[in-house]
């Protein structure tokens, strides 16, 4: 009897949950070995600025993956919201707040539109979001054909400032911490439960009383909202707009979600995992640049990392299914 319980306990243990954190710690240790004394609180605080833009879309992509979808439009939404904010951001504080809220709302509506056309017209998520990516990317080019625009210094300074009364934490680090906390509650929310149910068995979720259509639209709306926030952050950090600012985020957001350990098969996802995945991708890029690897080869390595991670996760799912069959009564 005890042996059976032990087998069940071992079969329920999912090592994939901890892999992103192990990899992240190893990468940080490697960077510190290459440059002793590099890794400290100030370094982590600065790194958060580059992590947060990718972490936001990585979380959105994680949720979309969990319902069996894909959101390629995040790249176009980032391009457009970045250019929109760079061109129209006013000097006044009320104006900055209004434009910032407008950008986030626009991203949310763009995501909701993705979800609506996918569920109402039974479109393939890949094709639908590829089309909307093209729309938003084209709209970004209409605003700015080349890099340009400028935002008020006060707007940029707010997003890169440090709060001394909070231990010197930067806005980006505070947002990452807030996302981790929000993720814990989100997973236990009705939408979080619906997401896991839909990913595991969509028909079962429907017959179980879950509004699958509305849940999917909400997920895509959240993904769009986070992409809009990422575009806004990018505007503040670069102090300008670029019509190609979000194109790299398509691959990187997918990699962040997969490396973060999300799996519709096991029903596991976490905001913290997606953040760890984003941090890993950023640190790997930094390591390759410091090693003298060209930007072209960096893209090659990023693609290879994504493929390897998908294969490893797939093999892990296969092994878990085999273990379940072994422990289940015949």
PDB file of C-alpha atoms in Angstrom:
ATOM      1  CA  UNK A   1       0.000   0.000   0.000  1.00  0.00           C
ATOM      2  CA  UNK A   2       2.784   2.416   0.970  1.00  0.00           C
ATOM      3  CA  UNK A   3       4.697   1.522  -2.190  1.00  0.00           C
ATOM      4  CA  UNK A   4       1.648   2.392  -4.308  1.00  0.00           C
ATOM      5  CA  UNK A   5       1.313   5.758  -2.575  1.00  0.00           C
ATOM      6  CA  UNK A   6       4.999   6.391  -3.131  1.00  0.00           C
ATOM      7  CA  UNK A   7       4.646   5.656  -6.829  1.00  0.00           C
ATOM      8  CA  UNK A   8       1.674   7.998  -7.118  1.00  0.00           C
ATOM      9  CA  UNK A   9       3.570  10.731  -5.302  1.00  0.00           C
ATOM     10  CA  UNK A  10       6.591  10.331  -7.560  1.00  0.00           C
ATOM     11  CA  UNK A  11       4.453  10.291 -10.707  1.00  0.00           C
ATOM     12  CA  UNK A  12       2.767  13.564  -9.670  1.00  0.00           C
ATOM     13  CA  UNK A  13       6.120  15.321  -9.238  1.00  0.00           C
ATOM     14  CA  UNK A  14       6.762  17.551 -12.235  1.00  0.00           C
ATOM     15  CA  UNK A  15      10.428  18.530 -12.549  1.00  0.00           C
ATOM     16  CA  UNK A  16       9.589  20.827 -15.490  1.00  0.00           C
ATOM     17  CA  UNK A  17       8.116  23.320 -13.010  1.00  0.00           C
ATOM     18  CA  UNK A  18      11.543  23.963 -11.487  1.00  0.00           C
ATOM     19  CA  UNK A  19      13.695  23.823 -14.633  1.00  0.00           C
ATOM     20  CA  UNK A  20      13.373  27.533 -15.588  1.00  0.00           C
ATOM     21  CA  UNK A  21      14.471  28.653 -12.127  1.00  0.00           C
ATOM     22  CA  UNK A  22      17.420  26.239 -12.127  1.00  0.00           C
ATOM     23  CA  UNK A  23      18.519  27.452 -15.568  1.00  0.00           C
ATOM     24  CA  UNK A  24      18.152  31.100 -14.498  1.00  0.00           C
ATOM     25  CA  UNK A  25      20.296  30.599 -11.392  1.00  0.00           C
ATOM     26  CA  UNK A  26      22.932  28.740 -13.438  1.00  0.00           C
ATOM     27  CA  UNK A  27      23.058  31.545 -16.026  1.00  0.00           C
ATOM     28  CA  UNK A  28      23.472  34.184 -13.326  1.00  0.00           C
ATOM     29  CA  UNK A  29      26.291  32.144 -11.761  1.00  0.00           C
ATOM     30  CA  UNK A  30      28.019  31.812 -15.143  1.00  0.00           C
ATOM     31  CA  UNK A  31      27.805  35.564 -15.707  1.00  0.00           C
ATOM     32  CA  UNK A  32      29.248  36.206 -12.261  1.00  0.00           C
ATOM     33  CA  UNK A  33      32.105  33.766 -12.922  1.00  0.00           C
ATOM     34  CA  UNK A  34      32.921  35.521 -16.193  1.00  0.00           C
ATOM     35  CA  UNK A  35      32.848  38.916 -14.496  1.00  0.00           C
ATOM     36  CA  UNK A  36      33.390  38.501 -10.729  1.00  0.00           C
ATOM     37  CA  UNK A  37      31.364  40.942  -8.690  1.00  0.00           C
ATOM     38  CA  UNK A  38      28.995  41.690 -11.573  1.00  0.00           C
ATOM     39  CA  UNK A  39      25.894  40.193 -10.003  1.00  0.00           C
ATOM     40  CA  UNK A  40      24.512  42.277  -7.173  1.00  0.00           C
ATOM     41  CA  UNK A  41      21.320  44.096  -6.239  1.00  0.00           C
ATOM     42  CA  UNK A  42      22.027  47.050  -8.529  1.00  0.00           C
ATOM     43  CA  UNK A  43      22.720  44.700 -11.449  1.00  0.00           C
ATOM     44  CA  UNK A  44      19.441  42.824 -10.908  1.00  0.00           C
ATOM     45  CA  UNK A  45      17.608  46.132 -10.658  1.00  0.00           C
ATOM     46  CA  UNK A  46      19.024  47.255 -14.008  1.00  0.00           C
ATOM     47  CA  UNK A  47      18.337  43.898 -15.639  1.00  0.00           C
ATOM     48  CA  UNK A  48      14.682  44.178 -14.647  1.00  0.00           C
ATOM     49  CA  UNK A  49      14.327  47.002 -17.182  1.00  0.00           C
ATOM     50  CA  UNK A  50      15.135  44.621 -20.042  1.00  0.00           C
ATOM     51  CA  UNK A  51      13.222  41.696 -18.530  1.00  0.00           C
ATOM     52  CA  UNK A  52       9.904  43.439 -17.913  1.00  0.00           C
ATOM     53  CA  UNK A  53       9.014  44.207 -21.561  1.00  0.00           C
ATOM     54  CA  UNK A  54       9.495  40.570 -22.551  1.00  0.00           C
ATOM     55  CA  UNK A  55       7.984  39.191 -19.339  1.00  0.00           C
ATOM     56  CA  UNK A  56       4.714  41.015 -19.995  1.00  0.00           C
ATOM     57  CA  UNK A  57       4.189  39.477 -23.448  1.00  0.00           C
ATOM     58  CA  UNK A  58       5.616  36.159 -22.221  1.00  0.00           C
ATOM     59  CA  UNK A  59       2.836  35.956 -19.631  1.00  0.00           C
ATOM     60  CA  UNK A  60       0.239  36.775 -22.275  1.00  0.00           C
ATOM     61  CA  UNK A  61       1.641  34.130 -24.601  1.00  0.00           C
ATOM     62  CA  UNK A  62       1.630  31.618 -21.740  1.00  0.00           C
ATOM     63  CA  UNK A  63      -2.101  32.083 -21.203  1.00  0.00           C
ATOM     64  CA  UNK A  64      -2.787  31.803 -24.935  1.00  0.00           C
ATOM     65  CA  UNK A  65      -0.707  28.609 -25.174  1.00  0.00           C
ATOM     66  CA  UNK A  66      -2.687  27.135 -22.279  1.00  0.00           C
ATOM     67  CA  UNK A  67      -5.937  27.318 -24.278  1.00  0.00           C
ATOM     68  CA  UNK A  68      -4.258  25.775 -27.315  1.00  0.00           C
ATOM     69  CA  UNK A  69      -3.755  29.044 -29.175  1.00  0.00           C
ATOM     70  CA  UNK A  70      -0.955  31.236 -30.486  1.00  0.00           C
ATOM     71  CA  UNK A  71      -0.727  35.021 -30.520  1.00  0.00           C
ATOM     72  CA  UNK A  72       1.602  36.366 -33.195  1.00  0.00           C
ATOM     73  CA  UNK A  73      -0.088  39.762 -33.099  1.00  0.00           C
ATOM     74  CA  UNK A  74       1.824  40.776 -29.952  1.00  0.00           C
ATOM     75  CA  UNK A  75       4.707  41.902 -32.158  1.00  0.00           C
ATOM     76  CA  UNK A  76       2.482  44.184 -34.221  1.00  0.00           C
ATOM     77  CA  UNK A  77       0.681  45.550 -31.162  1.00  0.00           C
ATOM     78  CA  UNK A  78       4.018  46.452 -29.551  1.00  0.00           C
ATOM     79  CA  UNK A  79       5.160  48.143 -32.781  1.00  0.00           C
ATOM     80  CA  UNK A  80       1.980  50.203 -33.041  1.00  0.00           C
ATOM     81  CA  UNK A  81       1.606  51.172 -29.364  1.00  0.00           C
ATOM     82  CA  UNK A  82       5.302  52.089 -29.211  1.00  0.00           C
ATOM     83  CA  UNK A  83       4.984  54.391 -32.241  1.00  0.00           C
ATOM     84  CA  UNK A  84       1.638  55.788 -31.085  1.00  0.00           C
ATOM     85  CA  UNK A  85       3.013  56.753 -27.672  1.00  0.00           C
ATOM     86  CA  UNK A  86       6.217  58.167 -29.181  1.00  0.00           C
ATOM     87  CA  UNK A  87       4.321  60.384 -31.623  1.00  0.00           C
ATOM     88  CA  UNK A  88       1.414  61.598 -29.503  1.00  0.00           C
ATOM     89  CA  UNK A  89       2.690  61.608 -25.896  1.00  0.00           C
ATOM     90  CA  UNK A  90       2.045  65.160 -24.569  1.00  0.00           C
ATOM     91  CA  UNK A  91       4.080  67.145 -22.046  1.00  0.00           C
ATOM     92  CA  UNK A  92       1.318  67.476 -19.446  1.00  0.00           C
ATOM     93  CA  UNK A  93       0.926  64.838 -16.734  1.00  0.00           C
ATOM     94  CA  UNK A  94      -2.843  64.386 -17.304  1.00  0.00           C
ATOM     95  CA  UNK A  95      -2.117  63.977 -21.012  1.00  0.00           C
ATOM     96  CA  UNK A  96       0.565  61.354 -20.319  1.00  0.00           C
ATOM     97  CA  UNK A  97      -1.847  59.418 -18.116  1.00  0.00           C
ATOM     98  CA  UNK A  98      -4.624  59.637 -20.724  1.00  0.00           C
ATOM     99  CA  UNK A  99      -2.397  58.452 -23.592  1.00  0.00           C
ATOM    100  CA  UNK A 100      -0.934  55.651 -21.446  1.00  0.00           C
ATOM    101  CA  UNK A 101      -4.396  54.395 -20.502  1.00  0.00           C
ATOM    102  CA  UNK A 102      -5.508  54.736 -24.118  1.00  0.00           C
ATOM    103  CA  UNK A 103      -2.558  52.657 -25.329  1.00  0.00           C
ATOM    104  CA  UNK A 104      -3.328  49.878 -22.838  1.00  0.00           C
ATOM    105  CA  UNK A 105      -7.043  49.936 -23.718  1.00  0.00           C
ATOM    106  CA  UNK A 106      -6.161  49.794 -27.418  1.00  0.00           C
ATOM    107  CA  UNK A 107      -3.979  46.739 -26.817  1.00  0.00           C
ATOM    108  CA  UNK A 108      -6.804  45.103 -24.867  1.00  0.00           C
ATOM    109  CA  UNK A 109      -9.311  45.741 -27.663  1.00  0.00           C
ATOM    110  CA  UNK A 110      -6.843  44.444 -30.261  1.00  0.00           C
ATOM    111  CA  UNK A 111      -6.443  41.237 -28.266  1.00  0.00           C
ATOM    112  CA  UNK A 112     -10.193  40.888 -27.728  1.00  0.00           C
ATOM    113  CA  UNK A 113     -10.683  41.259 -31.492  1.00  0.00           C
ATOM    114  CA  UNK A 114      -8.249  38.375 -32.029  1.00  0.00           C
ATOM    115  CA  UNK A 115     -10.192  36.196 -29.622  1.00  0.00           C
ATOM    116  CA  UNK A 116     -13.538  37.171 -31.136  1.00  0.00           C
ATOM    117  CA  UNK A 117     -12.677  36.322 -34.747  1.00  0.00           C
ATOM    118  CA  UNK A 118     -10.946  33.098 -33.685  1.00  0.00           C
ATOM    119  CA  UNK A 119     -13.848  31.701 -31.648  1.00  0.00           C
ATOM    120  CA  UNK A 120     -16.755  33.132 -33.663  1.00  0.00           C
ATOM    121  CA  UNK A 121     -15.442  32.182 -37.098  1.00  0.00           C
ATOM    122  CA  UNK A 122     -13.479  29.108 -36.000  1.00  0.00           C
ATOM    123  CA  UNK A 123     -10.225  30.474 -37.433  1.00  0.00           C
ATOM    124  CA  UNK A 124      -6.800  28.985 -36.870  1.00  0.00           C
ATOM    125  CA  UNK A 125      -5.110  31.167 -34.202  1.00  0.00           C
ATOM    126  CA  UNK A 126      -1.833  31.151 -36.127  1.00  0.00           C
ATOM    127  CA  UNK A 127      -3.417  32.528 -39.312  1.00  0.00           C
ATOM    128  CA  UNK A 128      -5.752  34.970 -37.547  1.00  0.00           C
ATOM    129  CA  UNK A 129      -3.053  36.526 -35.368  1.00  0.00           C
ATOM    130  CA  UNK A 130      -0.567  36.570 -38.247  1.00  0.00           C
ATOM    131  CA  UNK A 131      -3.093  38.670 -40.166  1.00  0.00           C
ATOM    132  CA  UNK A 132      -3.669  41.063 -37.266  1.00  0.00           C
ATOM    133  CA  UNK A 133       0.096  41.303 -36.725  1.00  0.00           C
ATOM    134  CA  UNK A 134       0.365  42.538 -40.328  1.00  0.00           C
ATOM    135  CA  UNK A 135      -2.414  45.080 -39.714  1.00  0.00           C
ATOM    136  CA  UNK A 136      -0.797  46.573 -36.605  1.00  0.00           C
ATOM    137  CA  UNK A 137       2.681  46.451 -38.108  1.00  0.00           C
ATOM    138  CA  UNK A 138       1.421  48.313 -41.185  1.00  0.00           C
ATOM    139  CA  UNK A 139      -0.340  50.855 -38.962  1.00  0.00           C
ATOM    140  CA  UNK A 140       2.932  51.399 -37.082  1.00  0.00           C
ATOM    141  CA  UNK A 141       4.712  52.098 -40.374  1.00  0.00           C
ATOM    142  CA  UNK A 142       2.014  54.646 -41.230  1.00  0.00           C
ATOM    143  CA  UNK A 143       2.821  56.497 -37.998  1.00  0.00           C
ATOM    144  CA  UNK A 144       6.606  56.179 -38.274  1.00  0.00           C
ATOM    145  CA  UNK A 145       8.299  54.886 -41.409  1.00  0.00           C
ATOM    146  CA  UNK A 146      11.649  54.969 -39.577  1.00  0.00           C
ATOM    147  CA  UNK A 147      12.745  55.218 -35.958  1.00  0.00           C
ATOM    148  CA  UNK A 148      11.695  58.549 -34.515  1.00  0.00           C
ATOM    149  CA  UNK A 149       9.313  60.406 -32.288  1.00  0.00           C
ATOM    150  CA  UNK A 150      10.123  61.546 -28.796  1.00  0.00           C
ATOM    151  CA  UNK A 151       8.465  61.374 -25.398  1.00  0.00           C
ATOM    152  CA  UNK A 152       8.767  63.868 -22.535  1.00  0.00           C
ATOM    153  CA  UNK A 153      11.697  63.275 -20.209  1.00  0.00           C
ATOM    154  CA  UNK A 154       9.343  63.090 -17.228  1.00  0.00           C
ATOM    155  CA  UNK A 155       7.564  60.111 -18.817  1.00  0.00           C
ATOM    156  CA  UNK A 156      10.804  58.189 -19.356  1.00  0.00           C
ATOM    157  CA  UNK A 157      12.145  59.063 -15.912  1.00  0.00           C
ATOM    158  CA  UNK A 158       9.044  57.682 -14.209  1.00  0.00           C
ATOM    159  CA  UNK A 159       9.505  54.233 -15.748  1.00  0.00           C
ATOM    160  CA  UNK A 160      13.229  54.031 -14.967  1.00  0.00           C
ATOM    161  CA  UNK A 161      13.148  55.670 -11.548  1.00  0.00           C
ATOM    162  CA  UNK A 162      14.069  53.983  -8.262  1.00  0.00           C
ATOM    163  CA  UNK A 163      12.076  54.208  -5.040  1.00  0.00           C
ATOM    164  CA  UNK A 164      14.508  54.788  -2.186  1.00  0.00           C
ATOM    165  CA  UNK A 165      11.820  54.202   0.436  1.00  0.00           C
ATOM    166  CA  UNK A 166      11.349  50.719  -1.070  1.00  0.00           C
ATOM    167  CA  UNK A 167      14.992  49.713  -0.895  1.00  0.00           C
ATOM    168  CA  UNK A 168      15.924  51.367  -4.169  1.00  0.00           C
ATOM    169  CA  UNK A 169      13.704  49.086  -6.258  1.00  0.00           C
ATOM    170  CA  UNK A 170      13.065  50.321  -9.787  1.00  0.00           C
ATOM    171  CA  UNK A 171       9.601  50.532 -11.314  1.00  0.00           C
ATOM    172  CA  UNK A 172      10.360  47.539 -13.558  1.00  0.00           C
ATOM    173  CA  UNK A 173      11.372  45.356 -10.600  1.00  0.00           C
ATOM    174  CA  UNK A 174       8.257  46.370  -8.668  1.00  0.00           C
ATOM    175  CA  UNK A 175       6.119  45.430 -11.678  1.00  0.00           C
ATOM    176  CA  UNK A 176       7.793  42.010 -11.926  1.00  0.00           C
ATOM    177  CA  UNK A 177       7.164  41.387  -8.221  1.00  0.00           C
ATOM    178  CA  UNK A 178       3.551  42.538  -8.618  1.00  0.00           C
ATOM    179  CA  UNK A 179       3.079  40.198 -11.595  1.00  0.00           C
ATOM    180  CA  UNK A 180       4.323  37.221  -9.574  1.00  0.00           C
ATOM    181  CA  UNK A 181       1.858  38.009  -6.773  1.00  0.00           C
ATOM    182  CA  UNK A 182      -0.998  38.612  -9.232  1.00  0.00           C
ATOM    183  CA  UNK A 183      -0.158  35.314 -10.928  1.00  0.00           C
ATOM    184  CA  UNK A 184      -0.669  33.378  -7.698  1.00  0.00           C
ATOM    185  CA  UNK A 185      -4.189  34.753  -7.281  1.00  0.00           C
ATOM    186  CA  UNK A 186      -4.957  34.574 -11.005  1.00  0.00           C
ATOM    187  CA  UNK A 187      -4.250  30.850 -11.119  1.00  0.00           C
ATOM    188  CA  UNK A 188      -6.879  30.273  -8.426  1.00  0.00           C
ATOM    189  CA  UNK A 189      -9.413  32.616 -10.047  1.00  0.00           C
ATOM    190  CA  UNK A 190     -12.378  31.441 -12.102  1.00  0.00           C
ATOM    191  CA  UNK A 191     -10.591  32.408 -15.337  1.00  0.00           C
ATOM    192  CA  UNK A 192      -7.400  30.659 -14.250  1.00  0.00           C
ATOM    193  CA  UNK A 193      -9.342  27.476 -13.524  1.00  0.00           C
ATOM    194  CA  UNK A 194     -11.181  27.804 -16.850  1.00  0.00           C
ATOM    195  CA  UNK A 195      -7.880  28.183 -18.718  1.00  0.00           C
ATOM    196  CA  UNK A 196      -6.506  24.949 -17.257  1.00  0.00           C
ATOM    197  CA  UNK A 197      -9.769  23.135 -17.978  1.00  0.00           C
ATOM    198  CA  UNK A 198      -9.943  24.335 -21.595  1.00  0.00           C
ATOM    199  CA  UNK A 199      -6.313  23.398 -22.229  1.00  0.00           C
ATOM    200  CA  UNK A 200      -6.789  19.933 -20.771  1.00  0.00           C
ATOM    201  CA  UNK A 201     -10.107  19.098 -22.432  1.00  0.00           C
ATOM    202  CA  UNK A 202     -12.062  21.823 -24.213  1.00  0.00           C
ATOM    203  CA  UNK A 203     -15.202  19.751 -24.737  1.00  0.00           C
ATOM    204  CA  UNK A 204     -15.095  18.557 -21.145  1.00  0.00           C
ATOM    205  CA  UNK A 205     -14.760  22.162 -19.976  1.00  0.00           C
ATOM    206  CA  UNK A 206     -17.778  23.165 -22.081  1.00  0.00           C
ATOM    207  CA  UNK A 207     -19.964  20.370 -20.727  1.00  0.00           C
ATOM    208  CA  UNK A 208     -18.678  21.199 -17.257  1.00  0.00           C
ATOM    209  CA  UNK A 209     -20.372  24.592 -17.474  1.00  0.00           C
ATOM    210  CA  UNK A 210     -17.416  26.770 -18.474  1.00  0.00           C
ATOM    211  CA  UNK A 211     -18.096  29.527 -20.992  1.00  0.00           C
ATOM    212  CA  UNK A 212     -15.302  28.522 -23.366  1.00  0.00           C
ATOM    213  CA  UNK A 213     -16.001  31.279 -25.905  1.00  0.00           C
ATOM    214  CA  UNK A 214     -15.890  34.121 -23.377  1.00  0.00           C
ATOM    215  CA  UNK A 215     -12.864  32.634 -21.599  1.00  0.00           C
ATOM    216  CA  UNK A 216     -10.874  32.499 -24.842  1.00  0.00           C
ATOM    217  CA  UNK A 217     -11.765  36.082 -25.736  1.00  0.00           C
ATOM    218  CA  UNK A 218     -10.675  37.182 -22.250  1.00  0.00           C
ATOM    219  CA  UNK A 219      -7.345  35.386 -22.626  1.00  0.00           C
ATOM    220  CA  UNK A 220      -6.585  37.068 -25.949  1.00  0.00           C
ATOM    221  CA  UNK A 221      -7.708  40.406 -24.482  1.00  0.00           C
ATOM    222  CA  UNK A 222      -5.229  39.966 -21.608  1.00  0.00           C
ATOM    223  CA  UNK A 223      -2.481  39.081 -24.079  1.00  0.00           C
ATOM    224  CA  UNK A 224      -3.228  42.245 -26.067  1.00  0.00           C
ATOM    225  CA  UNK A 225      -3.325  44.359 -22.909  1.00  0.00           C
ATOM    226  CA  UNK A 226       0.082  43.074 -21.796  1.00  0.00           C
ATOM    227  CA  UNK A 227       1.497  43.702 -25.286  1.00  0.00           C
ATOM    228  CA  UNK A 228       0.203  47.276 -25.094  1.00  0.00           C
ATOM    229  CA  UNK A 229       1.869  47.706 -21.701  1.00  0.00           C
ATOM    230  CA  UNK A 230       5.093  46.297 -23.124  1.00  0.00           C
ATOM    231  CA  UNK A 231       4.965  48.783 -26.001  1.00  0.00           C
ATOM    232  CA  UNK A 232       4.432  51.609 -23.529  1.00  0.00           C
ATOM    233  CA  UNK A 233       7.400  50.464 -21.454  1.00  0.00           C
ATOM    234  CA  UNK A 234       9.567  50.200 -24.543  1.00  0.00           C
ATOM    235  CA  UNK A 235       8.669  53.792 -25.463  1.00  0.00           C
ATOM    236  CA  UNK A 236       9.794  55.052 -22.061  1.00  0.00           C
ATOM    237  CA  UNK A 237      13.025  53.053 -22.122  1.00  0.00           C
ATOM    238  CA  UNK A 238      14.046  54.010 -25.669  1.00  0.00           C
ATOM    239  CA  UNK A 239      12.599  57.524 -25.439  1.00  0.00           C
ATOM    240  CA  UNK A 240      11.454  57.064 -29.035  1.00  0.00           C
ATOM    241  CA  UNK A 241       9.391  54.871 -31.329  1.00  0.00           C
ATOM    242  CA  UNK A 242      10.321  52.213 -33.857  1.00  0.00           C
ATOM    243  CA  UNK A 243       8.000  50.509 -36.366  1.00  0.00           C
ATOM    244  CA  UNK A 244       9.989  47.294 -35.924  1.00  0.00           C
ATOM    245  CA  UNK A 245      10.239  47.437 -32.114  1.00  0.00           C
ATOM    246  CA  UNK A 246       8.003  44.434 -31.511  1.00  0.00           C
ATOM    247  CA  UNK A 247       9.032  42.031 -34.254  1.00  0.00           C
ATOM    248  CA  UNK A 248      11.593  40.188 -32.116  1.00  0.00           C
ATOM    249  CA  UNK A 249       8.994  39.705 -29.393  1.00  0.00           C
ATOM    250  CA  UNK A 250       7.053  37.143 -31.429  1.00  0.00           C
ATOM    251  CA  UNK A 251       9.743  34.483 -31.132  1.00  0.00           C
ATOM    252  CA  UNK A 252      10.985  35.634 -27.735  1.00  0.00           C
ATOM    253  CA  UNK A 253       7.521  35.624 -26.135  1.00  0.00           C
ATOM    254  CA  UNK A 254       6.921  32.070 -27.369  1.00  0.00           C
ATOM    255  CA  UNK A 255      10.310  31.008 -26.015  1.00  0.00           C
ATOM    256  CA  UNK A 256       9.622  32.686 -22.660  1.00  0.00           C
ATOM    257  CA  UNK A 257       6.308  30.857 -22.325  1.00  0.00           C
ATOM    258  CA  UNK A 258       7.730  27.458 -23.277  1.00  0.00           C
ATOM    259  CA  UNK A 259      10.889  27.797 -21.177  1.00  0.00           C
ATOM    260  CA  UNK A 260       8.671  29.028 -18.339  1.00  0.00           C
ATOM    261  CA  UNK A 261       7.202  25.526 -18.178  1.00  0.00           C
ATOM    262  CA  UNK A 262       3.603  26.100 -19.288  1.00  0.00           C
ATOM    263  CA  UNK A 263       1.866  22.925 -20.392  1.00  0.00           C
ATOM    264  CA  UNK A 264      -1.780  22.410 -21.269  1.00  0.00           C
ATOM    265  CA  UNK A 265      -1.179  18.659 -20.835  1.00  0.00           C
ATOM    266  CA  UNK A 266      -0.297  18.974 -17.150  1.00  0.00           C
ATOM    267  CA  UNK A 267      -2.372  22.110 -16.594  1.00  0.00           C
ATOM    268  CA  UNK A 268       0.644  23.955 -15.217  1.00  0.00           C
ATOM    269  CA  UNK A 269       1.393  27.604 -15.858  1.00  0.00           C
ATOM    270  CA  UNK A 270       2.727  30.434 -13.758  1.00  0.00           C
ATOM    271  CA  UNK A 271       3.515  34.093 -14.223  1.00  0.00           C
ATOM    272  CA  UNK A 272       6.764  33.536 -12.310  1.00  0.00           C
ATOM    273  CA  UNK A 273       7.789  30.840 -14.790  1.00  0.00           C
ATOM    274  CA  UNK A 274       7.137  33.144 -17.754  1.00  0.00           C
ATOM    275  CA  UNK A 275       9.183  35.880 -16.062  1.00  0.00           C
ATOM    276  CA  UNK A 276      12.013  33.399 -15.502  1.00  0.00           C
ATOM    277  CA  UNK A 277      11.766  32.382 -19.163  1.00  0.00           C
ATOM    278  CA  UNK A 278      11.997  36.027 -20.236  1.00  0.00           C
ATOM    279  CA  UNK A 279      15.002  36.593 -17.977  1.00  0.00           C
ATOM    280  CA  UNK A 280      16.712  33.495 -19.405  1.00  0.00           C
ATOM    281  CA  UNK A 281      16.244  34.674 -22.993  1.00  0.00           C
ATOM    282  CA  UNK A 282      17.578  38.141 -22.160  1.00  0.00           C
ATOM    283  CA  UNK A 283      20.593  36.774 -20.284  1.00  0.00           C
ATOM    284  CA  UNK A 284      21.397  34.291 -23.050  1.00  0.00           C
ATOM    285  CA  UNK A 285      21.346  37.150 -25.552  1.00  0.00           C
ATOM    286  CA  UNK A 286      23.660  39.197 -23.307  1.00  0.00           C
ATOM    287  CA  UNK A 287      26.046  36.254 -22.958  1.00  0.00           C
ATOM    288  CA  UNK A 288      26.171  35.708 -26.717  1.00  0.00           C
ATOM    289  CA  UNK A 289      26.774  39.409 -27.385  1.00  0.00           C
ATOM    290  CA  UNK A 290      29.561  39.530 -24.784  1.00  0.00           C
ATOM    291  CA  UNK A 291      31.078  36.429 -26.405  1.00  0.00           C
ATOM    292  CA  UNK A 292      31.207  38.241 -29.749  1.00  0.00           C
ATOM    293  CA  UNK A 293      28.387  36.299 -31.409  1.00  0.00           C
ATOM    294  CA  UNK A 294      26.820  38.263 -34.280  1.00  0.00           C
ATOM    295  CA  UNK A 295      23.187  39.362 -34.124  1.00  0.00           C
ATOM    296  CA  UNK A 296      22.382  36.992 -36.997  1.00  0.00           C
ATOM    297  CA  UNK A 297      23.757  33.984 -35.137  1.00  0.00           C
ATOM    298  CA  UNK A 298      21.979  35.143 -31.981  1.00  0.00           C
ATOM    299  CA  UNK A 299      18.654  34.690 -33.799  1.00  0.00           C
ATOM    300  CA  UNK A 300      19.765  31.212 -34.907  1.00  0.00           C
ATOM    301  CA  UNK A 301      20.575  30.230 -31.321  1.00  0.00           C
ATOM    302  CA  UNK A 302      17.275  31.640 -30.055  1.00  0.00           C
ATOM    303  CA  UNK A 303      15.386  29.498 -32.565  1.00  0.00           C
ATOM    304  CA  UNK A 304      17.393  26.417 -31.604  1.00  0.00           C
ATOM    305  CA  UNK A 305      16.747  27.056 -27.911  1.00  0.00           C
ATOM    306  CA  UNK A 306      13.004  27.195 -28.580  1.00  0.00           C
ATOM    307  CA  UNK A 307      13.047  23.940 -30.579  1.00  0.00           C
ATOM    308  CA  UNK A 308      15.104  22.100 -27.948  1.00  0.00           C
ATOM    309  CA  UNK A 309      12.839  23.332 -25.140  1.00  0.00           C
ATOM    310  CA  UNK A 310       9.698  22.217 -26.979  1.00  0.00           C
ATOM    311  CA  UNK A 311      11.226  18.766 -27.595  1.00  0.00           C
ATOM    312  CA  UNK A 312      12.278  18.392 -23.942  1.00  0.00           C
ATOM    313  CA  UNK A 313       8.809  19.411 -22.717  1.00  0.00           C
ATOM    314  CA  UNK A 314       7.179  17.022 -25.179  1.00  0.00           C
ATOM    315  CA  UNK A 315       9.379  14.140 -24.028  1.00  0.00           C
ATOM    316  CA  UNK A 316       8.524  15.011 -20.428  1.00  0.00           C
ATOM    317  CA  UNK A 317       4.799  14.834 -21.225  1.00  0.00           C
ATOM    318  CA  UNK A 318       5.276  11.447 -22.913  1.00  0.00           C
ATOM    319  CA  UNK A 319       7.177  10.086 -19.903  1.00  0.00           C
ATOM    320  CA  UNK A 320       4.489  11.292 -17.488  1.00  0.00           C
ATOM    321  CA  UNK A 321       1.767   9.643 -19.569  1.00  0.00           C
ATOM    322  CA  UNK A 322       3.702   6.362 -19.497  1.00  0.00           C
ATOM    323  CA  UNK A 323       4.086   6.579 -15.714  1.00  0.00           C
ATOM    324  CA  UNK A 324       0.358   7.228 -15.322  1.00  0.00           C
ATOM    325  CA  UNK A 325      -0.397   4.128 -17.371  1.00  0.00           C
ATOM    326  CA  UNK A 326       2.005   2.081 -15.233  1.00  0.00           C
ATOM    327  CA  UNK A 327       0.466   3.108 -11.896  1.00  0.00           C
ATOM    328  CA  UNK A 328      -3.170   2.996 -13.073  1.00  0.00           C
ATOM    329  CA  UNK A 329      -5.033  -0.232 -12.243  1.00  0.00           C
ATOM    330  CA  UNK A 330      -5.500  -2.631 -15.125  1.00  0.00           C
TER     331      UNK A 330
END
